[in-house]
CSV table of C-alpha atoms and ligand atoms in Angstrom, one decimal:
chain,number,residue,atom,x,y,z
H,1,MET,CA,-32.5,8.4,-42.7
H,2,GLN,CA,-33.0,6.5,-39.5
H,3,ASN,CA,-34.1,3.5,-41.5
H,4,GLN,CA,-31.1,3.7,-43.8
H,5,ARG,CA,-28.8,3.6,-40.9
H,6,LEU,CA,-30.6,0.7,-39.4
H,7,GLU,CA,-30.4,-1.2,-42.6
H,8,ARG,CA,-26.7,-0.6,-42.7
H,9,LEU,CA,-26.5,-2.1,-39.2
H,10,ASN,CA,-27.1,-5.5,-40.8
H,11,GLY,CA,-24.4,-5.1,-43.4
H,12,PRO,CA,-21.1,-6.8,-43.1
H,13,THR,CA,-18.9,-3.8,-43.3
H,14,LEU,CA,-20.0,-1.4,-40.6
H,15,SER,CA,-17.1,1.0,-40.1
H,16,MET,CA,-16.2,2.0,-36.6
H,17,GLN,CA,-16.7,5.6,-37.6
H,18,THR,CA,-20.3,4.6,-38.2
H,19,ILE,CA,-20.5,3.1,-34.8
H,20,GLY,CA,-19.5,6.5,-33.3
H,21,GLN,CA,-22.2,8.2,-35.4
H,22,LEU,CA,-24.9,5.6,-34.5
H,23,ASP,CA,-23.9,5.9,-30.8
H,24,GLN,CA,-24.4,9.7,-31.0
H,25,GLN,CA,-27.8,9.1,-32.7
H,26,PHE,CA,-29.2,6.4,-30.5
H,27,VAL,CA,-27.4,5.9,-27.1
H,28,TRP,CA,-28.1,8.0,-24.1
H,29,HIS,CA,-25.0,8.0,-21.9
H,30,PRO,CA,-25.0,8.0,-18.1
H,31,PHE,CA,-23.9,11.1,-16.2
H,32,THR,CA,-23.3,12.8,-19.5
H,33,GLN,CA,-24.5,16.2,-21.0
H,34,MET,CA,-25.6,14.7,-24.3
H,35,ARG,CA,-25.5,18.0,-26.1
H,36,GLU,CA,-21.7,18.1,-25.6
H,37,TRP,CA,-21.5,14.4,-26.4
H,38,MET,CA,-23.2,14.8,-29.7
H,39,GLN,CA,-20.8,17.5,-30.8
H,40,ARG,CA,-17.6,15.4,-30.7
H,41,GLU,CA,-16.8,12.0,-32.1
H,42,PRO,CA,-16.6,9.5,-29.3
H,43,ILE,CA,-13.8,7.2,-28.6
H,44,VAL,CA,-15.0,3.7,-29.6
H,45,ILE,CA,-13.4,1.0,-27.6
H,46,THR,CA,-12.9,-2.2,-29.6
H,47,ARG,CA,-10.6,-4.4,-27.6
H,48,ALA,CA,-8.5,-4.5,-24.4
H,49,GLU,CA,-5.6,-6.3,-22.9
H,50,GLY,CA,-4.2,-6.0,-19.3
H,51,ALA,CA,-4.3,-2.3,-18.3
H,52,THR,CA,-4.7,-1.1,-21.9
H,53,LEU,CA,-7.8,-0.2,-23.9
H,54,GLU,CA,-7.7,0.1,-27.7
H,55,ASP,CA,-10.0,2.2,-29.8
H,56,SER,CA,-11.3,1.8,-33.4
H,57,ARG,CA,-8.4,3.8,-34.8
H,58,GLY,CA,-5.9,1.5,-33.2
H,59,ARG,CA,-5.0,4.1,-30.5
H,60,LYS,CA,-4.1,2.6,-27.1
H,61,TYR,CA,-5.0,4.1,-23.8
H,62,LEU,CA,-4.1,3.1,-20.2
H,63,ASP,CA,-7.2,2.4,-18.2
H,64,ALA,CA,-6.3,4.6,-15.3
H,65,ASN,CA,-9.6,4.2,-13.5
H,66,SER,CA,-10.2,0.5,-14.2
H,67,SER,CA,-13.2,1.2,-16.4
H,68,ILE,CA,-15.1,3.1,-13.7
H,69,TRP,CA,-13.6,1.2,-10.8
H,70,THR,CA,-14.8,-2.2,-11.9
H,71,ASN,CA,-11.8,-4.0,-13.3
H,72,LEU,CA,-9.4,-5.7,-10.9
H,73,HIS,CA,-6.9,-7.9,-12.7
H,74,GLY,CA,-6.7,-6.3,-16.1
H,75,HIS,CA,-8.8,-6.9,-19.3
H,76,ASN,CA,-8.9,-10.1,-21.2
H,77,ARG,CA,-7.7,-12.2,-18.3
H,78,PRO,CA,-7.4,-15.8,-19.4
H,79,GLU,CA,-8.7,-17.4,-16.2
H,80,ILE,CA,-11.9,-15.3,-16.2
H,81,ASN,CA,-12.4,-15.6,-19.9
H,82,GLU,CA,-12.1,-19.4,-19.5
H,83,ALA,CA,-14.4,-19.6,-16.5
H,84,ILE,CA,-17.1,-17.7,-18.4
H,85,SER,CA,-16.6,-19.6,-21.6
H,86,ALA,CA,-16.7,-23.0,-19.7
H,87,GLN,CA,-19.9,-22.0,-18.0
H,88,LEU,CA,-21.4,-20.7,-21.2
H,89,HIS,CA,-21.2,-24.1,-22.7
H,90,LYS,CA,-23.2,-25.5,-19.8
H,91,VAL,CA,-25.9,-23.0,-19.1
H,92,ALA,CA,-25.9,-19.2,-19.2
H,93,HIS,CA,-28.8,-18.5,-16.9
H,94,SER,CA,-31.4,-20.3,-14.9
H,95,SER,CA,-33.5,-18.7,-12.2
H,96,THR,CA,-32.7,-18.9,-8.5
H,97,LEU,CA,-36.4,-18.6,-7.8
H,98,GLY,CA,-37.0,-22.2,-6.8
H,99,LEU,CA,-33.7,-23.5,-8.3
H,100,ALA,CA,-30.1,-23.7,-7.2
H,101,ASN,CA,-27.0,-23.7,-9.5
H,102,GLU,CA,-23.4,-24.6,-9.1
H,103,PRO,CA,-21.4,-21.4,-9.5
H,104,ALA,CA,-23.9,-19.3,-7.4
H,105,THR,CA,-23.7,-21.8,-4.6
H,106,MET,CA,-19.9,-22.1,-4.7
H,107,LEU,CA,-19.5,-18.3,-4.9
H,108,GLY,CA,-21.8,-18.0,-1.9
H,109,ALA,CA,-19.7,-20.3,0.2
H,110,GLU,CA,-16.4,-18.7,-1.0
H,111,LEU,CA,-17.7,-15.1,-0.3
H,112,ILE,CA,-18.7,-16.1,3.2
H,113,ARG,CA,-15.4,-17.7,3.9
H,114,ALA,CA,-13.5,-14.6,2.5
H,115,ALA,CA,-15.7,-12.2,4.4
H,116,ASN,CA,-15.0,-13.9,7.8
H,117,PRO,CA,-11.2,-14.0,7.9
H,118,SER,CA,-9.7,-15.7,10.9
H,119,SER,CA,-7.5,-12.6,11.5
H,120,LEU,CA,-10.6,-10.7,12.4
H,121,SER,CA,-10.7,-10.3,16.2
H,122,VAL,CA,-14.1,-9.8,17.5
H,123,PRO,CA,-13.5,-8.1,20.8
H,124,GLY,CA,-15.6,-5.8,23.1
H,125,THR,CA,-18.9,-5.9,24.8
H,126,ASN,CA,-20.8,-5.3,21.6
H,127,PRO,CA,-20.2,-8.5,19.6
H,128,GLN,CA,-19.8,-8.3,15.9
H,129,PRO,CA,-21.8,-11.1,14.3
H,130,ALA,CA,-20.2,-13.0,11.4
H,131,LEU,CA,-21.6,-12.6,7.9
H,132,SER,CA,-23.3,-15.8,7.0
H,133,ARG,CA,-25.7,-15.3,4.0
H,134,VAL,CA,-25.3,-14.0,0.5
H,135,PHE,CA,-28.2,-12.3,-1.4
H,136,TYR,CA,-27.4,-11.8,-5.1
H,137,SER,CA,-28.4,-8.9,-7.3
H,138,ASP,CA,-27.1,-7.0,-10.3
H,139,ASP,CA,-25.4,-3.8,-9.4
H,140,GLY,CA,-24.1,-1.7,-6.5
H,141,SER,CA,-27.4,0.1,-6.4
H,142,THR,CA,-29.5,-3.0,-6.1
H,143,ALA,CA,-27.1,-4.4,-3.5
H,144,ILE,CA,-27.8,-1.3,-1.5
H,145,GLU,CA,-31.5,-1.5,-2.0
H,146,VAL,CA,-31.4,-5.1,-0.6
H,147,ALA,CA,-29.4,-4.0,2.4
H,148,LEU,CA,-31.8,-1.1,3.1
H,149,LYS,CA,-34.9,-3.3,2.9
H,150,LEU,CA,-33.3,-5.9,5.1
H,151,ALA,CA,-32.2,-3.4,7.7
H,152,TYR,CA,-35.5,-1.7,7.7
H,153,GLU,CA,-37.5,-4.8,8.2
H,154,PHE,CA,-35.0,-6.3,10.7
H,155,SER,CA,-35.3,-3.2,12.9
H,156,ARG,CA,-39.1,-3.2,12.7
H,157,ARG,CA,-39.3,-6.8,13.6
H,158,THR,CA,-36.7,-7.1,16.3
H,159,ARG,CA,-36.5,-3.6,17.8
H,160,GLN,CA,-40.0,-2.4,17.2
H,161,LEU,CA,-38.8,0.8,15.6
H,162,LYS,CA,-41.9,2.4,14.1
H,163,ARG,CA,-40.2,4.4,11.3
H,164,PRO,CA,-36.7,3.0,11.0
H,165,LYS,CA,-34.4,5.8,9.8
H,166,PHE,CA,-31.0,5.7,8.3
H,167,LEU,CA,-27.9,7.7,8.9
H,168,SER,CA,-25.3,8.3,6.2
H,169,LEU,CA,-22.3,10.5,5.5
H,170,GLN,CA,-22.0,14.0,4.0
H,171,GLY,CA,-21.3,13.7,0.3
H,172,ALA,CA,-22.3,10.0,0.3
H,173,TYR,CA,-23.0,8.2,-2.9
H,174,HIS,CA,-24.5,4.7,-2.8
H,175,GLY,CA,-26.0,4.4,-6.2
H,176,ASP,CA,-28.8,5.7,-8.4
H,177,THR,CA,-31.9,3.8,-7.5
H,178,ILE,CA,-34.3,5.7,-5.3
H,179,GLY,CA,-33.4,4.0,-2.0
H,180,ALA,CA,-29.7,4.4,-2.8
H,181,VAL,CA,-30.3,8.1,-3.8
H,182,SER,CA,-32.1,8.6,-0.5
H,183,LEU,CA,-28.9,7.7,1.3
H,184,GLY,CA,-26.9,9.9,-0.9
H,185,HIS,CA,-26.0,13.5,-0.2
H,186,ILE,CA,-24.5,14.8,-3.4
H,187,HIS,CA,-26.6,17.9,-4.2
H,188,LEU,CA,-25.6,18.0,-7.8
H,189,PHE,CA,-26.9,14.5,-8.5
H,190,HIS,CA,-29.7,14.3,-6.1
H,191,ARG,CA,-31.5,17.7,-5.8
H,192,TYR,CA,-34.1,17.1,-8.5
H,193,TYR,CA,-35.4,13.9,-7.0
H,194,HIS,CA,-36.1,15.2,-3.6
H,195,GLY,CA,-39.8,14.6,-3.9
H,196,LEU,CA,-39.2,10.9,-4.6
H,197,LEU,CA,-36.9,10.2,-1.7
H,198,PHE,CA,-37.4,9.0,1.8
H,199,ARG,CA,-35.9,11.0,4.6
H,200,THR,CA,-32.5,10.1,6.0
H,201,ASP,CA,-30.1,11.9,8.3
H,202,THR,CA,-26.6,13.0,7.4
H,203,VAL,CA,-23.6,13.4,9.5
H,204,MET,CA,-20.1,14.9,9.1
H,205,THR,CA,-17.7,12.9,7.1
H,206,PRO,CA,-14.0,13.0,8.0
H,207,TYR,CA,-12.5,15.1,5.1
H,208,CYS,CA,-9.3,16.1,6.7
H,209,TYR,CA,-8.1,18.3,3.9
H,210,ARG,CA,-11.1,20.5,4.1
H,211,CYS,CA,-12.2,19.9,7.7
H,212,PRO,CA,-13.3,23.0,9.6
H,213,PHE,CA,-11.8,21.4,12.8
H,214,ASN,CA,-8.4,20.8,11.3
H,215,ARG,CA,-6.2,23.6,12.6
H,216,ALA,CA,-3.1,22.6,10.6
H,217,GLN,CA,-1.8,24.8,7.9
H,218,PRO,CA,-1.6,23.1,4.5
H,219,GLU,CA,1.5,21.0,4.0
H,220,ARG,CA,2.8,19.1,1.0
H,221,ALA,CA,1.5,15.8,2.3
H,222,ASP,CA,-1.8,13.9,2.7
H,223,ALA,CA,-3.9,16.0,5.1
H,224,ARG,CA,-4.6,13.0,7.3
H,225,ALA,CA,-0.8,12.8,8.2
H,226,TYR,CA,-0.4,16.3,9.6
H,227,ARG,CA,-4.0,17.1,10.8
H,228,LYS,CA,-4.5,18.9,14.1
H,229,CYS,CA,-7.8,18.0,15.6
H,230,ASN,CA,-9.6,16.3,18.5
H,231,TRP,CA,-11.6,13.8,16.5
H,232,GLU,CA,-14.5,16.2,16.3
H,233,CYS,CA,-15.8,14.2,13.4
H,234,VAL,CA,-16.3,11.2,15.7
H,235,ASP,CA,-18.0,13.4,18.3
H,236,LYS,CA,-20.4,14.6,15.6
H,237,VAL,CA,-21.4,11.0,14.9
H,238,ALA,CA,-22.0,10.3,18.6
H,239,GLN,CA,-24.0,13.5,19.0
H,240,GLN,CA,-26.1,12.6,16.0
H,241,PHE,CA,-27.0,9.2,17.6
H,242,GLU,CA,-27.8,10.9,20.9
H,243,ARG,CA,-30.0,13.5,19.2
H,244,ARG,CA,-31.9,10.8,17.5
H,245,ARG,CA,-32.6,9.1,20.8
H,246,ARG,CA,-33.5,12.4,22.5
H,247,VAL,CA,-35.7,13.9,19.8
H,248,ALA,CA,-37.3,10.8,18.2
H,249,GLN,CA,-37.0,8.5,21.2
H,250,ASP,CA,-35.6,6.1,18.7
H,251,ASP,CA,-32.3,4.8,17.4
H,252,TYR,CA,-31.2,4.6,13.8
H,253,ALA,CA,-32.0,1.4,11.9
H,254,ALA,CA,-28.5,1.6,10.5
H,255,LEU,CA,-25.5,3.7,9.9
H,256,VAL,CA,-24.3,3.4,6.3
H,257,VAL,CA,-20.7,4.0,5.5
H,258,GLU,CA,-18.1,3.3,2.8
H,259,PRO,CA,-15.2,1.9,4.9
H,260,LEU,CA,-11.8,3.6,4.7
H,261,ILE,CA,-12.6,5.8,1.7
H,262,GLN,CA,-15.6,7.5,0.3
H,263,GLY,CA,-15.4,7.1,-3.5
H,264,ALA,CA,-17.8,9.2,-5.5
H,265,ALA,CA,-17.9,11.8,-2.7
H,266,GLY,CA,-14.4,12.7,-4.0
H,267,MET,CA,-12.0,10.0,-2.9
H,268,ILE,CA,-12.2,11.1,0.7
H,269,PRO,CA,-10.1,8.8,3.0
H,270,GLN,CA,-10.8,8.4,6.7
H,271,PRO,CA,-8.0,8.9,9.2
H,272,ALA,CA,-6.9,5.5,10.7
H,273,GLY,CA,-9.2,4.6,13.6
H,274,TRP,CA,-12.3,6.5,12.4
H,275,LEU,CA,-14.2,3.5,11.1
H,276,ARG,CA,-13.6,1.5,14.3
H,277,LYS,CA,-14.8,4.4,16.5
H,278,VAL,CA,-18.0,5.1,14.6
H,279,ALA,CA,-18.8,1.3,14.3
H,280,GLU,CA,-18.6,1.2,18.1
H,281,ILE,CA,-20.9,4.1,18.5
H,282,ALA,CA,-23.5,2.5,16.1
H,283,ARG,CA,-23.3,-0.8,18.0
H,284,ALA,CA,-23.7,0.9,21.4
H,285,HIS,CA,-27.0,2.2,20.0
H,286,GLN,CA,-28.1,-1.2,18.7
H,287,SER,CA,-27.9,0.3,15.2
H,288,LEU,CA,-26.9,-2.0,12.3
H,289,LEU,CA,-23.8,-1.1,10.4
H,290,ILE,CA,-24.0,-1.3,6.6
H,291,SER,CA,-20.6,-1.3,5.0
H,292,ASP,CA,-20.8,-0.3,1.3
H,293,GLU,CA,-17.8,-2.1,-0.1
H,294,VAL,CA,-18.9,-1.7,-3.7
H,295,LEU,CA,-15.8,0.4,-4.4
H,296,THR,CA,-13.5,-0.7,-1.6
H,297,GLY,CA,-13.9,-4.5,-1.7
H,298,PHE,CA,-11.7,-7.1,-3.2
H,299,GLY,CA,-8.4,-5.6,-2.2
H,300,ARG,CA,-8.9,-2.1,-3.6
H,301,ALA,CA,-8.6,-0.3,-0.3
H,302,ARG,CA,-5.8,-2.3,1.2
H,303,GLN,CA,-4.0,-0.2,3.8
H,304,PRO,CA,-0.3,-0.4,2.7
H,305,SER,CA,0.8,0.4,6.3
H,306,THR,CA,-0.8,-2.7,7.9
H,307,GLY,CA,0.7,-5.2,5.5
H,308,GLN,CA,-2.4,-7.4,5.8
H,309,PRO,CA,-3.9,-8.4,2.5
H,310,HIS,CA,-7.4,-7.7,3.6
H,311,LEU,CA,-9.9,-8.3,0.8
H,312,PHE,CA,-12.5,-6.0,2.5
H,313,ALA,CA,-11.8,-2.6,3.8
H,314,SER,CA,-13.9,-2.9,6.9
H,315,HIS,CA,-11.6,-5.7,8.2
H,316,ALA,CA,-8.6,-3.4,8.0
H,317,GLU,CA,-10.1,-1.7,11.1
H,318,ASP,CA,-11.3,-5.0,12.7
H,319,VAL,CA,-14.9,-4.0,11.9
H,320,GLN,CA,-17.4,-6.6,10.8
H,321,PRO,CA,-20.5,-5.0,9.5
H,322,ASP,CA,-24.0,-6.5,9.8
H,323,LEU,CA,-24.6,-6.0,6.1
H,324,MET,CA,-21.9,-5.7,3.4
H,325,THR,CA,-22.6,-4.7,-0.2
H,326,LEU,CA,-20.4,-5.9,-3.0
H,327,ALA,CA,-20.5,-5.1,-6.7
H,328,LYS,CA,-18.1,-3.3,-9.0
H,329,GLY,CA,-15.0,-5.6,-8.7
H,330,LEU,CA,-17.0,-8.7,-7.8
H,331,THR,CA,-16.6,-10.3,-11.3
H,332,GLY,CA,-13.2,-8.7,-11.8
H,333,GLY,CA,-15.0,-6.0,-13.9
H,334,TYR,CA,-16.6,-8.4,-16.4
H,335,LEU,CA,-20.3,-8.6,-15.7
H,336,PRO,CA,-23.0,-6.8,-13.8
H,337,MET,CA,-23.3,-8.8,-10.6
H,338,ALA,CA,-23.7,-7.8,-6.9
H,339,ALA,CA,-24.1,-9.4,-3.5
H,340,THR,CA,-25.4,-8.3,-0.2
H,341,LEU,CA,-23.8,-10.2,2.7
H,342,ALA,CA,-26.0,-10.5,5.9
H,343,SER,CA,-25.4,-11.6,9.4
H,344,GLN,CA,-27.2,-14.6,10.9
H,345,PRO,CA,-29.6,-12.5,13.2
H,346,ILE,CA,-30.8,-10.6,10.1
H,347,PHE,CA,-31.4,-13.8,8.2
H,348,ASP,CA,-33.2,-15.3,11.2
H,349,ALA,CA,-35.6,-12.4,11.3
H,350,PHE,CA,-37.0,-13.5,8.0
H,351,LEU,CA,-37.5,-17.2,9.0
H,352,GLY,CA,-41.0,-18.5,9.8
H,353,ASP,CA,-43.8,-20.7,8.6
H,354,TYR,CA,-45.0,-20.0,5.1
H,355,ALA,CA,-48.2,-18.4,6.3
H,356,ASP,CA,-46.2,-16.1,8.6
H,357,PHE,CA,-45.2,-14.2,5.4
H,358,ARG,CA,-41.9,-13.3,6.9
H,359,THR,CA,-40.2,-14.1,3.6
H,360,PHE,CA,-37.9,-11.5,2.1
H,361,PHE,CA,-40.1,-10.5,-0.8
H,362,HIS,CA,-37.4,-9.2,-3.2
H,363,GLY,CA,-35.4,-10.6,-6.1
H,364,HIS,CA,-34.3,-9.5,-9.6
H,365,SER,CA,-34.6,-11.7,-12.7
H,366,TYR,CA,-30.9,-12.4,-13.1
H,367,ASN,CA,-30.3,-13.2,-9.4
H,368,GLY,CA,-27.4,-15.7,-9.1
H,369,ASN,CA,-26.7,-15.6,-12.8
H,370,GLN,CA,-24.3,-18.4,-13.7
H,371,LEU,CA,-22.0,-16.4,-16.0
H,372,GLY,CA,-21.6,-13.6,-13.4
H,373,THR,CA,-21.1,-16.0,-10.5
H,374,ALA,CA,-18.6,-18.1,-12.5
H,375,ALA,CA,-16.6,-14.9,-13.3
H,376,ALA,CA,-16.7,-13.9,-9.7
H,377,LEU,CA,-15.4,-17.2,-8.5
H,378,ALA,CA,-12.5,-17.1,-11.0
H,379,SER,CA,-11.7,-13.5,-9.9
H,380,LEU,CA,-11.8,-14.4,-6.2
H,381,ARG,CA,-9.4,-17.3,-6.9
H,382,ILE,CA,-6.9,-15.0,-8.6
H,383,LEU,CA,-7.2,-12.4,-5.8
H,384,GLU,CA,-6.1,-15.0,-3.2
H,385,THR,CA,-3.0,-16.1,-5.0
H,386,PRO,CA,0.4,-14.8,-3.6
H,387,GLU,CA,1.1,-13.2,-7.1
H,388,SER,CA,-2.1,-11.1,-6.9
H,389,ILE,CA,-1.4,-10.1,-3.3
H,390,LEU,CA,2.1,-9.0,-4.3
H,391,GLN,CA,0.8,-7.2,-7.4
H,392,ARG,CA,-1.6,-5.1,-5.2
H,393,ALA,CA,1.2,-4.2,-2.8
H,394,ASN,CA,3.5,-3.3,-5.6
H,395,LEU,CA,0.8,-1.2,-7.4
H,396,ALA,CA,0.1,0.7,-4.1
H,397,ALA,CA,3.8,1.3,-3.6
H,398,GLY,CA,4.3,2.4,-7.2
H,399,LEU,CA,1.4,4.9,-7.0
H,400,GLU,CA,2.7,6.3,-3.8
H,401,THR,CA,6.2,6.7,-5.2
H,402,PHE,CA,5.3,8.3,-8.5
H,403,THR,CA,2.6,10.6,-7.3
H,404,ARG,CA,5.0,12.1,-4.8
H,405,GLU,CA,6.5,14.2,-7.6
H,406,LEU,CA,3.1,15.9,-8.1
H,407,TRP,CA,3.5,17.9,-4.9
H,408,GLN,CA,5.7,20.2,-6.9
H,409,SER,CA,2.7,21.7,-8.6
H,410,SER,CA,0.9,24.6,-6.8
H,411,TYR,CA,-2.3,23.4,-8.5
H,412,ILE,CA,-2.3,20.2,-6.5
H,413,GLY,CA,-3.6,20.6,-3.0
H,414,ASP,CA,-4.0,17.1,-1.7
H,415,ILE,CA,-2.9,13.7,-2.8
H,416,ARG,CA,-4.7,11.0,-0.9
H,417,GLN,CA,-4.2,7.3,-1.3
H,418,VAL,CA,-5.8,4.2,0.2
H,419,GLY,CA,-4.4,1.0,-1.2
H,420,THR,CA,-4.6,1.2,-5.0
H,421,ILE,CA,-7.0,4.2,-5.0
H,422,VAL,CA,-5.6,7.7,-5.3
H,423,GLY,CA,-7.5,11.0,-5.3
H,424,ILE,CA,-5.6,14.1,-6.4
H,425,GLU,CA,-7.4,17.4,-5.6
H,426,LEU,CA,-6.8,20.3,-7.9
H,427,VAL,CA,-6.8,23.7,-6.3
H,428,LYS,CA,-6.1,27.3,-7.5
H,429,ASN,CA,-3.3,27.7,-5.1
H,430,TRP,CA,-2.1,25.1,-2.5
H,431,PRO,CA,-1.2,27.4,0.4
H,432,THR,CA,-4.8,28.7,0.5
H,433,ARG,CA,-6.6,25.5,-0.5
H,434,THR,CA,-8.8,27.7,-2.8
H,435,PRO,CA,-11.0,25.3,-4.8
H,436,PHE,CA,-11.8,25.7,-8.5
H,437,GLU,CA,-15.5,26.4,-9.1
H,438,LEU,CA,-17.3,23.5,-10.6
H,439,LYS,CA,-18.2,25.4,-13.8
H,440,GLU,CA,-14.5,25.9,-14.4
H,441,ARG,CA,-14.3,22.2,-15.2
H,442,ALA,CA,-10.8,21.9,-13.9
H,443,GLY,CA,-10.9,18.1,-13.4
H,444,ILE,CA,-12.6,17.5,-16.7
H,445,ARG,CA,-10.1,19.7,-18.6
H,446,VAL,CA,-7.2,17.8,-17.0
H,447,CYS,CA,-8.7,14.4,-17.8
H,448,GLU,CA,-9.3,15.5,-21.4
H,449,ALA,CA,-5.7,16.5,-21.7
H,450,MET,CA,-4.7,13.1,-20.2
H,451,ALA,CA,-6.8,11.3,-22.8
H,452,ARG,CA,-4.9,13.1,-25.5
H,453,ARG,CA,-1.8,11.6,-24.0
H,454,GLY,CA,-3.3,8.2,-24.0
H,455,VAL,CA,-4.5,7.9,-20.4
H,456,LEU,CA,-8.2,7.5,-19.6
H,457,THR,CA,-9.8,8.4,-16.3
H,458,ARG,CA,-12.8,10.5,-15.0
H,459,PRO,CA,-12.6,13.2,-12.5
H,460,ILE,CA,-15.0,13.8,-9.6
H,461,GLY,CA,-15.3,17.6,-9.6
H,462,ASN,CA,-11.8,18.8,-8.9
H,463,VAL,CA,-10.5,15.4,-7.9
H,464,VAL,CA,-8.6,13.4,-10.5
H,465,VAL,CA,-8.9,9.6,-9.8
H,466,LEU,CA,-6.1,7.2,-10.4
H,467,MET,CA,-6.9,3.5,-9.7
H,468,PRO,CA,-5.6,1.3,-12.5
H,469,PRO,CA,-6.0,-2.4,-12.6
H,470,TYR,CA,-3.8,-4.5,-10.3
H,471,CYS,CA,-1.7,-5.8,-13.3
H,472,THR,CA,-0.5,-2.2,-14.2
H,473,THR,CA,3.3,-2.2,-14.4
H,474,PRO,CA,5.5,0.4,-12.7
H,475,GLU,CA,6.3,1.7,-16.2
H,476,GLN,CA,2.6,2.2,-16.9
H,477,VAL,CA,2.1,3.8,-13.5
H,478,ARG,CA,4.9,6.2,-14.3
H,479,THR,CA,3.2,7.0,-17.7
H,480,ILE,CA,-0.1,7.7,-16.0
H,481,VAL,CA,1.4,10.0,-13.4
H,482,GLU,CA,3.5,11.8,-16.1
H,483,SER,CA,0.5,12.4,-18.2
H,484,LEU,CA,-1.3,13.9,-15.2
H,485,LYS,CA,1.7,16.2,-14.5
H,486,GLU,CA,2.0,17.4,-18.1
H,487,SER,CA,-1.8,17.9,-18.3
H,488,VAL,CA,-1.9,20.1,-15.2
H,489,CYS,CA,1.0,22.2,-16.7
H,490,GLU,CA,-0.8,22.4,-20.0
H,491,ILE,CA,-4.1,23.5,-18.5
H,492,PHE,CA,-3.0,25.8,-15.6
H,493,GLY,CA,0.7,26.6,-16.4
H,494,PRO,CA,4.0,25.4,-15.0
H,495,PRO,CA,4.5,25.0,-11.2
H,496,VAL,CA,4.9,28.3,-9.4
T,1,LIG,C1,-20.6,2.7,-7.8
T,1,LIG,C2,-21.1,2.6,-6.4
T,1,LIG,C3,-22.4,2.2,-6.1
T,1,LIG,C4,-23.4,1.9,-7.2
T,1,LIG,O1,-23.1,0.8,-7.9
T,1,LIG,P1,-23.7,0.6,-9.4
T,1,LIG,O2,-23.1,-0.7,-9.8
T,1,LIG,O3,-23.2,1.8,-10.2
T,1,LIG,O4,-25.1,0.6,-9.2
T,1,LIG,C5,-22.7,2.1,-4.8
T,1,LIG,N1,-21.9,2.4,-3.8
T,1,LIG,C6,-20.6,2.7,-4.1
T,1,LIG,C7,-19.6,2.9,-2.9
T,1,LIG,C8,-20.2,2.9,-5.4
T,1,LIG,O5,-18.9,3.3,-5.6
């Protein structure tokens, strides 16, 4: 039977229904209970244009989470298609081990320029070094591994830390490779791999909506706006650094954060000022700051209130990290490609004579791949056009306007937005903030109901994520939000 199927693969008339069946038979999907997957015919995507995905039956869907947060400008974007196609006719891949190539070099220069905007003031007694080098890899997880290894070795070499240790945030997600998982604190994903991980410390994340220090009663607004607290979350970070110094007579090698908003933790945005404050604490302890901008980079997390078209979230708070990781949106959502940006002092710590063996011994086969870097260059050029800047601002404004209506539902507890990213937290009853239990699958059920209405996104537990491509029109934003509203009614009942 398997052989028959495989033979048919070579035939000219493979129906799309067969693709669904073959997928169910052969492909193992990520973060997916495959028993459930195998019971239901999958949606088979065959083409896409702008914010719309089309399946094998000709049904169209709005891509409300930008194909798992990767796509920026929309699908089938002519400039990126052409850049890849032009590069393809020259060379698809040659190694960066011992060789240079044009698009990887050009992208390196452009990324360093974009990552050091002149608007960035660098004040204070603890100077923030510029980012000056780009190390390529393939995915967000590998970008994090690179940052971890650089920070580890940098702190051993320059600060004589014996066992450099990392500090990351509650609920953090930085990828699925073992180093990245070690920084992660999502029990559901990470618990089975404990034995494989190195030890890291964790510290409170500012989750205003569910913060034990927030004394405000729930209101129909983003919890950050009406919170009542004394920045206890920042004190916790300071205390954790002091404890490390006291107990281990050591400082952290690095503090690892997602700037402005933690993504996979549940779209948890930070109150304005938090990043700046914790960056200063880390610097005061000579700790490196690793900004994981895999989700937030490339204009995703633009703060509507500042009006500055920052490409990177860290810069919205005037913070320049020592290491910055980029992936998801780097190629506009086209190809697997990542970059770790490093400061000059970190780069310098790996310089020496050959026989000193201070080399950074790390590198993946597709490092600096020409197709990926060509796509990334084209994407970066689009991002810096006035049209794209305006598009992002309009999308952020549209999301804010249309999601406002959702406060009418008693099953929506928090609507939190950073730039073009929105997290909508479903609750049993908003005045009590009572969460659904994970096994009730509240988020999954709502997203399935949205899919039936032609809108695709994936929840994080009870949080429905809306972050469509920048090209999404106001009409399409309205459709996305309407489908969410109707789906919440369908699953839980009308507003009460
Ligand atoms: C997705 C993500 C990663 C991991 O990236 P992959 O490309 O999936 O390996 C790391 N950090 C953040 C913040 C992410 O959102």
